[in-house]
Amino acid sequence: MKKLLDFITAEMELAFRTAGYDASYAKVTLSNRPDLCEYQCNGALAAAKAYKKAPFLIAEDVAGNLQDNKILSSVEVVRPGFINLKLAPMFLAGFLNEMAFSKTLGVETEKEPKTILVDYGGPNVAKPLHVGHLRSAIIGESVKRIMRFKGNQVIGDIHLGDWGYQMGLIITELEKRKPDLPYFDEKYTGEYPEEAPFTIGELEEIYPTASAYAKEHEEYREKALEATYLLQSGRRGYRAVWQHIMNVSVADLKKNYEVLKVDFDLWKGEADVQKYIPDMVEMLKEKGFAHYDEGALVVDVAEEDDNKAVPPCMILKSDGAALYDTTDLATLVEREKLYSPDKIIYVVDKRQELHFVQVFRCAKKTGIVRPELELKFLGFGTMNGKDGKPFKTREGGVMRLENLLREIEEEMLKKIMDNRTVETAEAENTAKTVGLAAVKYGDLSNQASKDYIFDVDRFTSFEGNTGPYILYTIVRIKSILNKYMDEVRPSQGDVDYDTHVGDEDRKACRIQEPASECEKALMLEMAKFNEMIDVVYEETAPHRICAYIYDVANAFNKFYHETKILAEEDEQRRAEYIELLRLAKRILETCIDLLGFEAPERM
Ligand code: ARG
């Protein structure tokens, strides 16, 4: 479906051309004086120079061609040469009706769908999930849904950090504590126990203990490095411990991501691509891309016009161990082989940007990926506490994700119980749903690359640009629709009006010309949906969805306060309002689904 702006622009282009001016001056934008008009065209000002004519006269020529226009109900020329535009109410209503009939609400899906892989989440196995991983999960999930909504084939991959030094640390610590376990007996050839030698709780304690100890004790650190190396070279007992760590951690991770309503198509990790490393290294050497530098194998990736030094990509350390660069390159080998995607989007902390510059350059330069594969780094900023420093617990430690969500939920529950209209059990469930929306919206409403302040009070507020405010608005719409069904159309019982209403029915009460300024304002906001989605898609920018639904919610609430909806006496008008509300609900619900959360029935 065409966009509103395209319709208006086409009209303006025709008017410019008919008046003898080049159509390229017909650019239309949203009005920056909404009190005066809805859209504006400043093209006459630009054309003035080229045609050596006063802008006002040009504007008048153009406006002369826009009288009795089907799309524009008002075209006003203002000095020095602005053209102020208002949309024809009938046209607007028709546009919304078309939207209502479209499965995608007027968004055009890709004619040639792409295969897009989104690499997000990226937790490190055996370390508890902390708030640093929250952003990747939230943003990545939304990006995945947006790409899918546009009709692409999208694969979400969690890309676990499951192969590094942390594994060596855990093995070393476990051996220190339980040296008699068969995993540490090199001569052992039997089956290893099925049961893991630790619980998730123990595992979470083992890692930080070992990590801290290694920082103080060089010998221990060397042992852990050695264990990492041996694990990577396939020592049987270590692989068995590794498998236990994986089983215990991944089960726990799955629980956590489920709470976040974040889900992955692939649970692959760094370890999965070990098998590609030897051949890849061989290729890099053979083709002359890699060389040794102080014992380490590296590939130069600096380019002439770099204004900051880009160090070489590290392929193997001097002890032969693989590194972060190596696993990311090998992952690209696998992704090309298995999925041959058109695009890969990495949703990772922006402090890792340099790493990805190196990896992308190296992969392109060495032919690990096809030249046409688009590699995109979507770096996000830090989630800070109110003090402007990275978010910490009250005690100053790293805040665990579970605790953070609990804190939000508790706060939410308090607020819900304050203006309570529901039973405690329902309130608790609602608090979960709204709490998650508060966190996700609080995050996504900021441009990803920016740092932001995690502010529990603000995020959980029912007022302002927050998740709970958006949900509150949706719940308000739902409640009006339900009342309408109960009171006004009781004969239909509690059928789902969205799915049961027939086409005939729909035609009978289609959205009509707005009856008030505030209704038109709401309709104008709603009509921007497909335009907004395309910008979000082009820019990979979920925050623009937030900005949009905030505008729609504000416009709706103004309309709600100024309009008798259910109390409207004219039956036809009331039915039309309901039709408009139903579309508003669909728009808002589609948007929050793209953001990765949902609205409760009541709150
Ligand atoms: N595990 C990494 C970390 O916690 C993030 C992984 C991001 N993805 C990637 N392909 N490197 O820093």
Coordinates of C-alpha atoms and ligand atoms in Angstrom, one line a residue:
M1 CA 0.0 0.0 0.0
K2 CA 1.3 3.4 -0.9
K3 CA 2.3 5.8 1.9
L4 CA 0.4 8.9 2.8
L5 CA 3.5 11.1 2.0
D6 CA 3.8 9.4 -1.4
F7 CA 0.2 10.2 -2.3
I8 CA 0.7 13.8 -1.3
T9 CA 4.0 14.1 -3.0
A10 CA 2.6 12.7 -6.2
E11 CA -0.1 15.3 -6.1
M12 CA 2.4 18.1 -5.5
E13 CA 4.6 16.9 -8.3
L14 CA 1.8 17.1 -10.7
A15 CA 0.9 20.6 -9.6
F16 CA 4.5 21.8 -9.9
R17 CA 4.9 20.2 -13.4
T18 CA 1.6 21.6 -14.6
A19 CA 2.6 25.1 -13.5
G20 CA 5.8 24.7 -15.5
Y21 CA 8.2 24.0 -12.6
D22 CA 10.5 21.0 -12.1
A23 CA 8.8 18.2 -10.1
S24 CA 11.9 17.8 -8.0
Y25 CA 10.8 20.9 -6.0
A26 CA 7.6 19.2 -4.9
K27 CA 9.1 17.6 -1.7
V28 CA 6.5 17.4 1.1
T29 CA 7.2 17.0 4.8
L30 CA 5.3 16.8 7.9
S31 CA 4.3 20.2 9.1
N32 CA 6.5 21.8 11.8
R33 CA 3.6 24.0 12.7
P34 CA 0.8 21.5 13.4
D35 CA -1.4 24.3 14.6
L36 CA -1.5 25.7 11.1
C37 CA -1.3 22.7 8.8
E38 CA -0.6 19.0 8.6
Y39 CA 1.9 18.9 5.8
Q40 CA 4.0 21.5 4.1
C41 CA 6.0 22.0 0.9
N42 CA 8.8 24.5 0.9
G43 CA 9.8 23.8 -2.7
A44 CA 8.8 27.2 -4.0
L45 CA 11.6 28.8 -1.9
A46 CA 14.1 26.5 -3.5
A47 CA 12.7 27.0 -7.0
A48 CA 12.8 30.8 -6.7
K49 CA 16.5 30.9 -7.4
A50 CA 16.4 28.6 -10.4
Y51 CA 13.4 30.4 -12.0
K52 CA 14.4 33.9 -10.9
K53 CA 10.9 34.5 -9.7
A54 CA 9.4 35.4 -6.3
P55 CA 8.7 32.3 -4.2
F56 CA 5.3 33.5 -3.3
L57 CA 4.3 33.7 -7.0
I58 CA 5.6 30.2 -7.7
A59 CA 3.7 28.9 -4.7
E60 CA 0.6 30.6 -5.9
D61 CA 1.0 29.0 -9.4
V62 CA 1.3 25.6 -7.8
A63 CA -1.5 26.1 -5.4
G64 CA -3.7 27.1 -8.3
N65 CA -3.4 23.6 -9.6
L66 CA -4.5 22.1 -6.4
Q67 CA -8.0 23.4 -6.1
D68 CA -10.8 20.8 -5.7
N69 CA -8.2 18.2 -5.0
K70 CA -9.3 14.8 -3.8
I71 CA -6.3 14.3 -1.5
L72 CA -5.8 17.8 -0.1
S73 CA -8.7 19.7 1.4
S74 CA -6.7 22.9 2.0
V75 CA -3.8 24.4 0.2
E76 CA -2.6 27.7 1.6
V77 CA 0.2 29.9 0.4
V78 CA 2.0 31.8 3.2
R79 CA 4.7 34.4 2.8
P80 CA 7.5 34.1 1.7
G81 CA 6.5 31.1 -0.2
F82 CA 5.4 28.2 2.0
I83 CA 2.6 25.9 0.9
N84 CA 0.6 24.7 3.9
L85 CA -1.5 21.6 3.3
K86 CA -4.3 19.7 5.0
L87 CA -5.4 16.3 4.1
A88 CA -9.0 15.7 2.8
P89 CA -10.9 14.0 5.5
M90 CA -12.6 11.6 3.1
F91 CA -9.3 10.6 1.6
L92 CA -7.9 10.0 5.1
A93 CA -10.8 7.8 6.0
G94 CA -10.4 5.8 2.8
F95 CA -6.7 5.4 3.6
L96 CA -7.5 4.0 7.0
N97 CA -10.1 1.6 5.6
E98 CA -7.6 0.3 3.2
M99 CA -5.2 -0.2 6.1
A100 CA -7.8 -2.1 8.0
F101 CA -8.3 -4.5 5.2
S102 CA -4.6 -5.2 4.9
K103 CA -3.1 -8.0 6.8
T104 CA 0.1 -6.0 7.3
L105 CA -1.7 -2.8 8.0
G106 CA -0.5 -1.4 4.7
V107 CA 3.1 -2.3 5.0
E108 CA 4.7 -3.7 1.9
T109 CA 6.7 -6.8 2.4
E110 CA 9.9 -7.5 0.6
K111 CA 9.3 -8.6 -3.0
E112 CA 12.5 -10.6 -2.8
P113 CA 12.7 -11.8 0.8
K114 CA 16.2 -12.0 2.2
T115 CA 17.7 -14.4 4.6
I116 CA 18.8 -12.4 7.5
L117 CA 20.7 -13.8 10.5
V118 CA 20.5 -11.9 13.8
D119 CA 23.3 -12.6 16.2
Y120 CA 22.1 -11.4 19.6
G121 CA 21.9 -12.4 23.3
G122 CA 25.5 -13.6 23.3
P123 CA 25.5 -14.7 27.0
N124 CA 28.6 -16.4 28.4
V125 CA 27.9 -19.9 29.6
A126 CA 28.5 -20.5 33.3
K127 CA 28.4 -16.8 34.1
P128 CA 25.1 -15.6 35.4
L129 CA 23.1 -13.4 33.0
H130 CA 23.6 -9.8 33.9
V131 CA 22.1 -6.6 32.8
G132 CA 24.8 -6.1 30.2
H133 CA 23.2 -9.0 28.2
L134 CA 19.7 -7.5 28.7
R135 CA 20.1 -4.9 26.0
S136 CA 21.4 -7.3 23.4
A137 CA 18.4 -9.6 24.1
I138 CA 15.8 -6.9 24.0
I139 CA 17.1 -5.0 21.0
G140 CA 17.9 -8.2 19.1
E141 CA 14.5 -9.7 19.6
S142 CA 12.9 -6.6 18.3
V143 CA 15.2 -6.4 15.3
K144 CA 14.4 -10.0 14.5
R145 CA 10.7 -9.4 14.6
I146 CA 10.9 -6.2 12.5
M147 CA 12.9 -8.0 9.8
R148 CA 10.4 -10.8 9.8
F149 CA 7.4 -8.5 9.6
K150 CA 8.8 -7.2 6.4
G151 CA 8.6 -10.6 5.0
N152 CA 12.2 -11.8 5.3
Q153 CA 13.4 -15.2 6.4
V154 CA 15.1 -14.4 9.7
I155 CA 17.2 -16.6 11.9
G156 CA 18.0 -15.6 15.4
D157 CA 21.2 -17.1 16.8
I158 CA 22.1 -16.7 20.5
H159 CA 25.8 -17.3 19.8
L160 CA 26.8 -18.5 23.2
G161 CA 30.2 -17.6 24.7
D162 CA 31.0 -21.2 25.5
W163 CA 34.5 -21.8 24.6
G164 CA 36.8 -19.3 26.3
Y165 CA 39.0 -19.0 29.3
Q166 CA 36.0 -19.2 31.6
M167 CA 35.6 -22.8 30.8
G168 CA 39.3 -23.4 31.6
L169 CA 38.8 -21.6 34.9
I170 CA 35.8 -23.7 35.9
I171 CA 37.7 -26.9 35.0
T172 CA 40.7 -25.9 37.1
E173 CA 38.6 -24.9 40.1
L174 CA 36.6 -28.1 39.9
E175 CA 39.7 -30.2 39.8
K176 CA 41.1 -28.3 42.8
R177 CA 37.9 -29.1 44.7
K178 CA 37.2 -32.6 43.5
P179 CA 40.5 -34.0 42.2
D180 CA 39.1 -37.6 42.4
L181 CA 36.5 -37.1 39.8
P182 CA 37.2 -39.3 36.7
Y183 CA 37.3 -36.3 34.4
F184 CA 40.7 -35.4 35.8
D185 CA 42.2 -38.9 35.5
E186 CA 43.9 -39.0 32.1
K187 CA 44.1 -42.8 32.2
Y188 CA 40.3 -43.1 32.7
T189 CA 38.7 -44.7 29.6
G190 CA 35.2 -45.6 31.0
E191 CA 32.0 -43.8 30.6
Y192 CA 31.7 -40.5 32.5
P193 CA 28.7 -40.0 34.9
E194 CA 25.6 -38.6 33.4
E195 CA 24.9 -36.5 36.4
A196 CA 26.7 -33.1 36.5
P197 CA 29.2 -32.7 39.4
F198 CA 27.6 -29.4 40.3
T199 CA 24.2 -27.5 40.3
I200 CA 23.6 -24.2 38.6
G201 CA 23.9 -22.5 42.0
E202 CA 27.4 -24.0 42.5
L203 CA 28.4 -23.3 39.0
E204 CA 27.6 -19.6 39.5
E205 CA 29.7 -19.5 42.5
I206 CA 32.6 -21.5 41.0
Y207 CA 33.2 -19.1 38.2
P208 CA 33.6 -15.8 40.1
T209 CA 35.7 -17.6 42.8
A210 CA 38.1 -19.0 40.2
S211 CA 38.2 -15.8 38.2
A212 CA 39.2 -13.8 41.3
Y213 CA 41.7 -16.4 42.4
A214 CA 43.4 -16.5 39.0
K215 CA 43.9 -12.8 39.1
E216 CA 45.9 -13.1 42.3
H217 CA 47.7 -16.4 41.6
E218 CA 49.8 -16.6 38.4
E219 CA 50.3 -20.4 38.7
Y220 CA 46.6 -21.0 38.9
R221 CA 46.0 -18.7 36.0
E222 CA 48.5 -20.7 33.9
K223 CA 46.7 -23.9 34.8
A224 CA 43.4 -22.4 33.7
L225 CA 44.9 -21.3 30.4
E226 CA 46.4 -24.7 29.9
A227 CA 43.0 -26.3 30.7
T228 CA 41.4 -24.0 28.1
Y229 CA 43.9 -25.1 25.6
L230 CA 43.5 -28.8 26.4
L231 CA 39.7 -28.5 26.3
Q232 CA 40.0 -26.9 22.8
S233 CA 42.4 -29.6 21.6
G234 CA 39.9 -32.2 22.7
R235 CA 41.0 -33.7 26.0
R236 CA 38.2 -36.3 26.7
G237 CA 37.6 -35.6 30.4
Y238 CA 37.6 -31.9 29.9
R239 CA 35.1 -32.2 27.1
A240 CA 32.9 -34.2 29.4
V241 CA 33.0 -31.5 32.1
W242 CA 32.4 -28.9 29.4
Q243 CA 29.3 -30.8 28.3
H244 CA 28.0 -30.8 31.9
I245 CA 28.6 -27.1 32.2
M246 CA 26.7 -26.6 29.0
N247 CA 23.7 -28.7 30.0
V248 CA 23.3 -27.1 33.3
S249 CA 23.8 -23.5 32.0
V250 CA 21.8 -23.7 28.9
A251 CA 18.8 -25.1 30.8
D252 CA 19.1 -22.1 33.1
L253 CA 19.5 -19.7 30.3
K254 CA 16.4 -21.0 28.5
K255 CA 14.4 -20.3 31.6
N256 CA 15.7 -16.7 31.8
Y257 CA 15.1 -15.9 28.2
E258 CA 11.6 -17.3 28.4
V259 CA 10.8 -14.9 31.1
L260 CA 12.1 -12.1 28.9
K261 CA 10.0 -13.5 26.0
V262 CA 13.1 -13.7 23.9
D263 CA 13.6 -16.7 21.8
F264 CA 16.2 -18.0 19.5
D265 CA 16.0 -20.3 16.4
L266 CA 19.6 -21.4 17.0
W267 CA 21.4 -22.1 20.2
K268 CA 24.8 -22.3 18.6
G269 CA 28.0 -21.1 20.2
E270 CA 31.7 -20.6 19.8
A271 CA 32.3 -24.3 20.5
D272 CA 30.3 -25.3 17.5
V273 CA 32.7 -23.8 15.1
Q274 CA 35.9 -25.3 16.4
K275 CA 35.7 -27.8 13.6
Y276 CA 36.2 -25.2 11.0
I277 CA 39.2 -23.6 12.6
P278 CA 42.0 -25.9 11.3
D279 CA 41.0 -25.6 7.7
M280 CA 40.4 -21.9 8.0
V281 CA 43.8 -21.4 9.4
E282 CA 45.3 -23.5 6.7
M283 CA 43.6 -21.5 4.0
L284 CA 44.7 -18.2 5.6
K285 CA 48.3 -19.3 5.6
E286 CA 48.2 -20.9 2.2
K287 CA 46.8 -18.0 0.5
G288 CA 49.3 -15.7 2.2
F289 CA 46.7 -13.7 4.2
A290 CA 48.1 -14.7 7.6
H291 CA 51.6 -14.2 8.9
Y292 CA 53.3 -14.6 12.3
D293 CA 53.9 -11.6 14.4
E294 CA 55.8 -12.3 17.7
G295 CA 54.6 -15.9 17.6
A296 CA 51.0 -15.1 17.0
L297 CA 49.2 -15.7 13.7
V298 CA 47.6 -12.6 12.4
V299 CA 45.9 -11.1 9.4
D300 CA 46.5 -7.4 8.6
V301 CA 43.3 -5.5 8.2
A302 CA 44.4 -1.9 8.4
E303 CA 43.3 0.3 5.4
E304 CA 44.9 3.4 4.0
D305 CA 42.3 5.9 5.0
D306 CA 41.8 4.7 8.5
N307 CA 42.0 7.6 10.8
K308 CA 42.5 5.4 13.8
A309 CA 44.8 2.4 13.9
V310 CA 43.1 -0.9 13.2
P311 CA 45.3 -3.6 14.6
P312 CA 45.6 -7.0 12.8
C313 CA 43.0 -9.7 13.3
M314 CA 44.4 -12.3 15.8
I315 CA 43.9 -15.8 14.5
L316 CA 46.0 -17.9 16.9
K317 CA 47.9 -17.0 20.0
S318 CA 51.5 -18.0 20.3
D319 CA 50.4 -21.0 22.3
G320 CA 48.2 -22.0 19.4
A321 CA 44.9 -21.2 21.2
A322 CA 42.0 -19.7 19.3
L323 CA 40.7 -16.3 20.2
Y324 CA 37.5 -14.2 20.0
D325 CA 38.5 -13.1 16.4
T326 CA 39.0 -16.7 15.5
T327 CA 35.7 -18.0 16.6
D328 CA 33.8 -15.1 15.0
L329 CA 35.6 -15.8 11.7
A330 CA 34.9 -19.6 12.0
T331 CA 31.3 -18.7 12.8
L332 CA 31.1 -16.9 9.5
V333 CA 32.6 -19.9 7.7
E334 CA 29.7 -22.0 9.2
R335 CA 27.0 -19.4 8.5
E336 CA 28.0 -19.2 4.9
K337 CA 28.1 -22.9 4.6
L338 CA 24.7 -23.6 6.3
Y339 CA 22.6 -20.6 5.6
S340 CA 24.3 -18.5 3.0
P341 CA 22.5 -15.4 4.3
D342 CA 22.1 -12.0 2.6
K343 CA 22.8 -10.1 5.8
I344 CA 24.0 -10.7 9.3
I345 CA 23.2 -8.2 12.0
Y346 CA 25.3 -8.3 15.2
V347 CA 23.6 -6.8 18.2
V348 CA 26.5 -6.3 20.6
D349 CA 27.8 -3.8 23.1
K350 CA 29.3 -0.9 21.1
R351 CA 32.6 -1.2 22.9
Q352 CA 33.2 -4.3 20.8
E353 CA 33.0 -2.3 17.6
L354 CA 36.7 -2.5 16.8
H355 CA 36.6 -6.3 17.1
F356 CA 33.8 -6.4 14.5
V357 CA 35.6 -4.0 12.2
Q358 CA 38.6 -6.4 12.3
V359 CA 36.5 -9.5 11.8
F360 CA 34.4 -8.0 9.0
R361 CA 37.4 -6.8 7.1
C362 CA 39.2 -10.0 7.5
A363 CA 36.3 -12.1 6.4
K364 CA 35.8 -10.0 3.3
K365 CA 39.4 -9.7 2.4
T366 CA 40.1 -13.4 2.7
G367 CA 37.0 -14.6 1.0
I368 CA 35.6 -16.3 4.1
V369 CA 32.3 -14.6 3.1
R370 CA 30.9 -13.6 -0.3
P371 CA 31.5 -10.0 -1.2
E372 CA 27.7 -9.4 -1.3
L373 CA 27.0 -10.6 2.2
E374 CA 26.1 -7.5 4.2
L375 CA 27.7 -7.5 7.7
K376 CA 26.1 -5.0 10.0
F377 CA 27.2 -4.2 13.5
L378 CA 24.4 -2.8 15.6
G379 CA 26.3 -1.5 18.7
F380 CA 24.4 -0.5 21.7
G381 CA 25.3 1.8 24.6
T382 CA 25.5 1.1 28.3
M383 CA 22.6 0.8 30.7
N384 CA 23.6 3.2 33.5
G385 CA 22.3 3.7 37.0
K386 CA 21.0 7.0 38.2
D387 CA 24.5 8.0 39.1
G388 CA 25.4 7.8 35.4
K389 CA 27.7 4.8 35.9
P390 CA 27.0 1.3 34.7
F391 CA 24.1 -0.2 36.5
K392 CA 25.0 -1.9 39.8
T393 CA 23.2 -3.4 42.7
R394 CA 22.7 -1.4 45.9
E395 CA 25.8 -3.2 47.2
G396 CA 27.8 -2.2 44.2
G397 CA 27.9 -5.6 42.5
V398 CA 26.9 -6.5 39.0
M399 CA 23.1 -6.6 39.0
R400 CA 21.8 -10.0 37.9
L401 CA 19.0 -10.0 35.4
E402 CA 16.6 -12.0 37.5
N403 CA 16.9 -9.6 40.4
L404 CA 16.5 -6.6 38.2
L405 CA 13.3 -8.0 36.7
R406 CA 12.1 -8.8 40.2
E407 CA 12.7 -5.3 41.3
I408 CA 10.6 -3.9 38.5
E409 CA 7.8 -6.4 39.0
E410 CA 7.6 -5.6 42.7
E411 CA 7.4 -1.9 41.9
M412 CA 4.8 -2.5 39.2
L413 CA 2.7 -4.6 41.6
K414 CA 2.7 -1.9 44.2
K415 CA 1.4 0.6 41.6
I416 CA -1.2 -1.8 40.3
M417 CA -2.4 -2.6 43.8
D418 CA -2.7 1.1 44.5
N419 CA -5.4 1.7 42.0
R420 CA -6.5 -1.8 42.3
T421 CA -9.5 -3.1 40.4
V422 CA -8.4 -6.7 40.2
E423 CA -7.7 -9.7 42.4
T424 CA -4.2 -10.1 43.9
A425 CA -3.5 -13.2 41.7
E426 CA -4.4 -11.4 38.6
A427 CA -2.5 -8.3 39.7
E428 CA 0.6 -10.4 40.1
N429 CA 0.4 -11.7 36.6
T430 CA -0.4 -8.3 35.3
A431 CA 2.6 -6.9 37.1
K432 CA 4.8 -9.4 35.3
T433 CA 3.4 -8.5 31.9
V434 CA 3.6 -4.7 32.5
G435 CA 6.9 -5.0 34.3
L436 CA 8.5 -6.6 31.3
A437 CA 7.0 -3.9 29.0
A438 CA 8.4 -1.3 31.3
V439 CA 11.9 -2.7 31.0
K440 CA 11.7 -3.3 27.3
Y441 CA 10.1 0.0 26.4
G442 CA 12.5 1.8 28.7
D443 CA 15.4 0.3 26.8
L444 CA 14.0 0.4 23.3
S445 CA 12.7 3.9 23.4
N446 CA 16.3 5.1 23.4
Q447 CA 18.3 5.0 20.2
A448 CA 20.3 1.8 20.6
S449 CA 23.8 3.3 20.3
K450 CA 23.1 5.8 23.2
D451 CA 23.7 5.0 26.9
Y452 CA 20.7 5.4 29.0
I453 CA 19.7 5.6 32.6
F454 CA 17.7 2.7 34.1
D455 CA 15.2 4.5 36.2
V456 CA 12.8 2.2 37.9
D457 CA 10.4 5.0 39.0
R458 CA 10.2 6.5 35.6
F459 CA 10.0 3.2 33.7
T460 CA 7.1 1.9 35.8
S461 CA 5.1 5.1 35.7
F462 CA 1.7 5.1 34.0
E463 CA 2.3 8.6 32.7
G464 CA 4.7 9.9 30.2
N465 CA 6.7 8.0 27.5
T466 CA 6.7 4.6 29.2
G467 CA 5.7 1.0 28.5
P468 CA 2.9 1.1 31.2
Y469 CA 1.4 4.2 29.6
I470 CA 1.2 2.5 26.2
L471 CA -0.3 -0.7 27.7
Y472 CA -2.7 1.4 29.7
T473 CA -3.9 3.0 26.5
I474 CA -4.3 -0.4 24.8
V475 CA -6.2 -1.8 27.8
R476 CA -8.5 1.3 27.7
I477 CA -9.3 0.6 24.0
K478 CA -9.9 -3.1 24.7
S479 CA -12.2 -2.3 27.5
I480 CA -14.3 0.1 25.3
L481 CA -14.5 -2.6 22.6
N482 CA -15.5 -5.2 25.2
K483 CA -18.2 -3.0 26.6
Y484 CA -19.5 -2.2 23.2
M485 CA -19.8 -5.9 22.5
D486 CA -21.5 -6.6 25.8
E487 CA -23.9 -3.6 25.9
V488 CA -24.5 -2.6 22.4
R489 CA -24.2 -5.8 20.5
P490 CA -25.2 -8.4 23.1
S491 CA -26.7 -10.7 20.5
Q492 CA -23.2 -11.5 19.4
G493 CA -22.2 -12.8 22.8
D494 CA -18.5 -12.7 23.6
V495 CA -17.2 -13.6 20.2
D496 CA -14.0 -12.2 19.1
Y497 CA -15.1 -9.3 17.0
D498 CA -11.9 -9.0 15.2
T499 CA -12.2 -12.4 13.6
H500 CA -15.9 -12.9 13.5
V501 CA -17.1 -9.8 11.8
G502 CA -18.0 -10.4 8.2
D503 CA -16.9 -8.3 5.3
E504 CA -20.5 -7.1 4.9
D505 CA -20.6 -6.0 8.5
R506 CA -17.3 -4.2 8.1
K507 CA -18.4 -2.3 5.0
A508 CA -21.5 -1.2 6.8
C509 CA -19.5 0.5 9.6
R510 CA -16.3 1.5 7.9
I511 CA -14.3 4.3 9.2
Q512 CA -15.8 7.6 8.0
E513 CA -14.7 11.2 7.8
P514 CA -13.5 12.5 11.2
A515 CA -16.1 14.4 13.2
S516 CA -13.7 16.5 15.2
E517 CA -10.2 17.9 15.1
C518 CA -9.0 15.4 17.7
E519 CA -10.4 12.5 15.7
K520 CA -8.6 13.7 12.6
A521 CA -5.4 14.1 14.6
L522 CA -5.7 10.5 15.7
M523 CA -6.4 9.3 12.2
L524 CA -3.4 11.2 10.9
E525 CA -1.1 9.5 13.4
M526 CA -2.6 6.1 12.7
A527 CA -2.1 6.6 9.0
K528 CA 1.7 7.0 9.4
F529 CA 2.1 3.4 10.3
N530 CA 3.5 2.0 7.0
E531 CA 5.8 5.0 6.6
M532 CA 7.1 4.6 10.1
I533 CA 7.7 0.8 9.7
D534 CA 9.8 1.3 6.6
V535 CA 12.0 3.9 8.3
V536 CA 12.4 1.5 11.2
Y537 CA 13.3 -1.2 8.8
E538 CA 15.8 0.8 6.8
E539 CA 17.5 2.2 9.8
T540 CA 17.2 -0.9 12.0
A541 CA 15.8 1.5 14.6
P542 CA 13.2 0.1 17.0
H543 CA 13.2 3.3 19.0
R544 CA 11.2 4.9 16.2
I545 CA 8.4 2.5 16.9
C546 CA 8.3 3.7 20.5
A547 CA 8.2 7.3 19.4
Y548 CA 5.3 6.4 17.0
I549 CA 3.1 4.6 19.5
Y550 CA 3.7 7.3 22.0
D551 CA 2.2 9.8 19.5
V552 CA -0.7 7.4 18.6
A553 CA -1.4 6.8 22.3
N554 CA -1.4 10.6 23.1
A555 CA -3.7 11.3 20.1
F556 CA -6.0 8.5 21.2
N557 CA -6.2 9.6 24.8
K558 CA -7.0 13.2 23.7
F559 CA -9.7 11.8 21.4
Y560 CA -11.0 9.6 24.2
H561 CA -11.2 12.5 26.6
E562 CA -13.0 14.8 24.2
T563 CA -15.4 12.3 22.6
K564 CA -18.4 10.4 23.9
I565 CA -17.7 7.0 22.3
L566 CA -20.1 4.5 23.8
A567 CA -22.5 7.3 24.9
E568 CA -22.7 8.5 21.3
E569 CA -26.4 8.5 20.3
D570 CA -26.0 8.2 16.6
E571 CA -25.7 4.5 16.2
Q572 CA -23.9 4.8 12.9
R573 CA -21.3 7.2 14.3
R574 CA -20.8 5.0 17.3
A575 CA -20.2 2.0 15.1
E576 CA -17.6 4.0 13.2
Y577 CA -15.8 5.0 16.3
I578 CA -15.6 1.4 17.2
E579 CA -14.2 0.6 13.8
L580 CA -11.5 3.3 14.4
L581 CA -10.7 1.9 17.8
R582 CA -10.4 -1.5 16.5
L583 CA -7.8 -0.3 14.0
A584 CA -6.0 1.7 16.6
K585 CA -5.8 -1.4 18.8
R586 CA -4.4 -3.5 15.9
I587 CA -1.8 -0.9 15.2
L588 CA -0.7 -0.6 18.8
E589 CA -0.7 -4.3 19.3
T590 CA 1.3 -4.9 16.2
C591 CA 3.8 -2.3 17.3
I592 CA 4.3 -3.7 20.8
D593 CA 4.6 -7.2 19.3
L594 CA 7.5 -5.9 17.2
L595 CA 9.0 -4.5 20.3
G596 CA 8.7 -7.9 22.0
F597 CA 6.0 -7.4 24.6
E598 CA 2.2 -7.7 25.0
A599 CA -0.7 -6.0 26.8
P600 CA -2.7 -7.6 29.6
E601 CA -6.5 -7.8 29.3
R602 CA -7.0 -5.5 32.2
M603 CA -4.9 -3.5 34.6
Ligands
ARG1 N1 29.7 -13.4 24.4 C1 30.0 -12.1 24.0 C2 30.2 -11.2 25.2 O1 29.5 -11.4 26.2 C3 29.1 -11.5 23.0 C4 28.9 -12.3 21.7 C5 28.5 -11.4 20.6 N2 28.4 -12.1 19.3 C6 29.4 -12.4 18.6 N3 29.3 -13.0 17.4 N4 30.7 -12.1 18.9 O2 30.9 -10.2 25.1

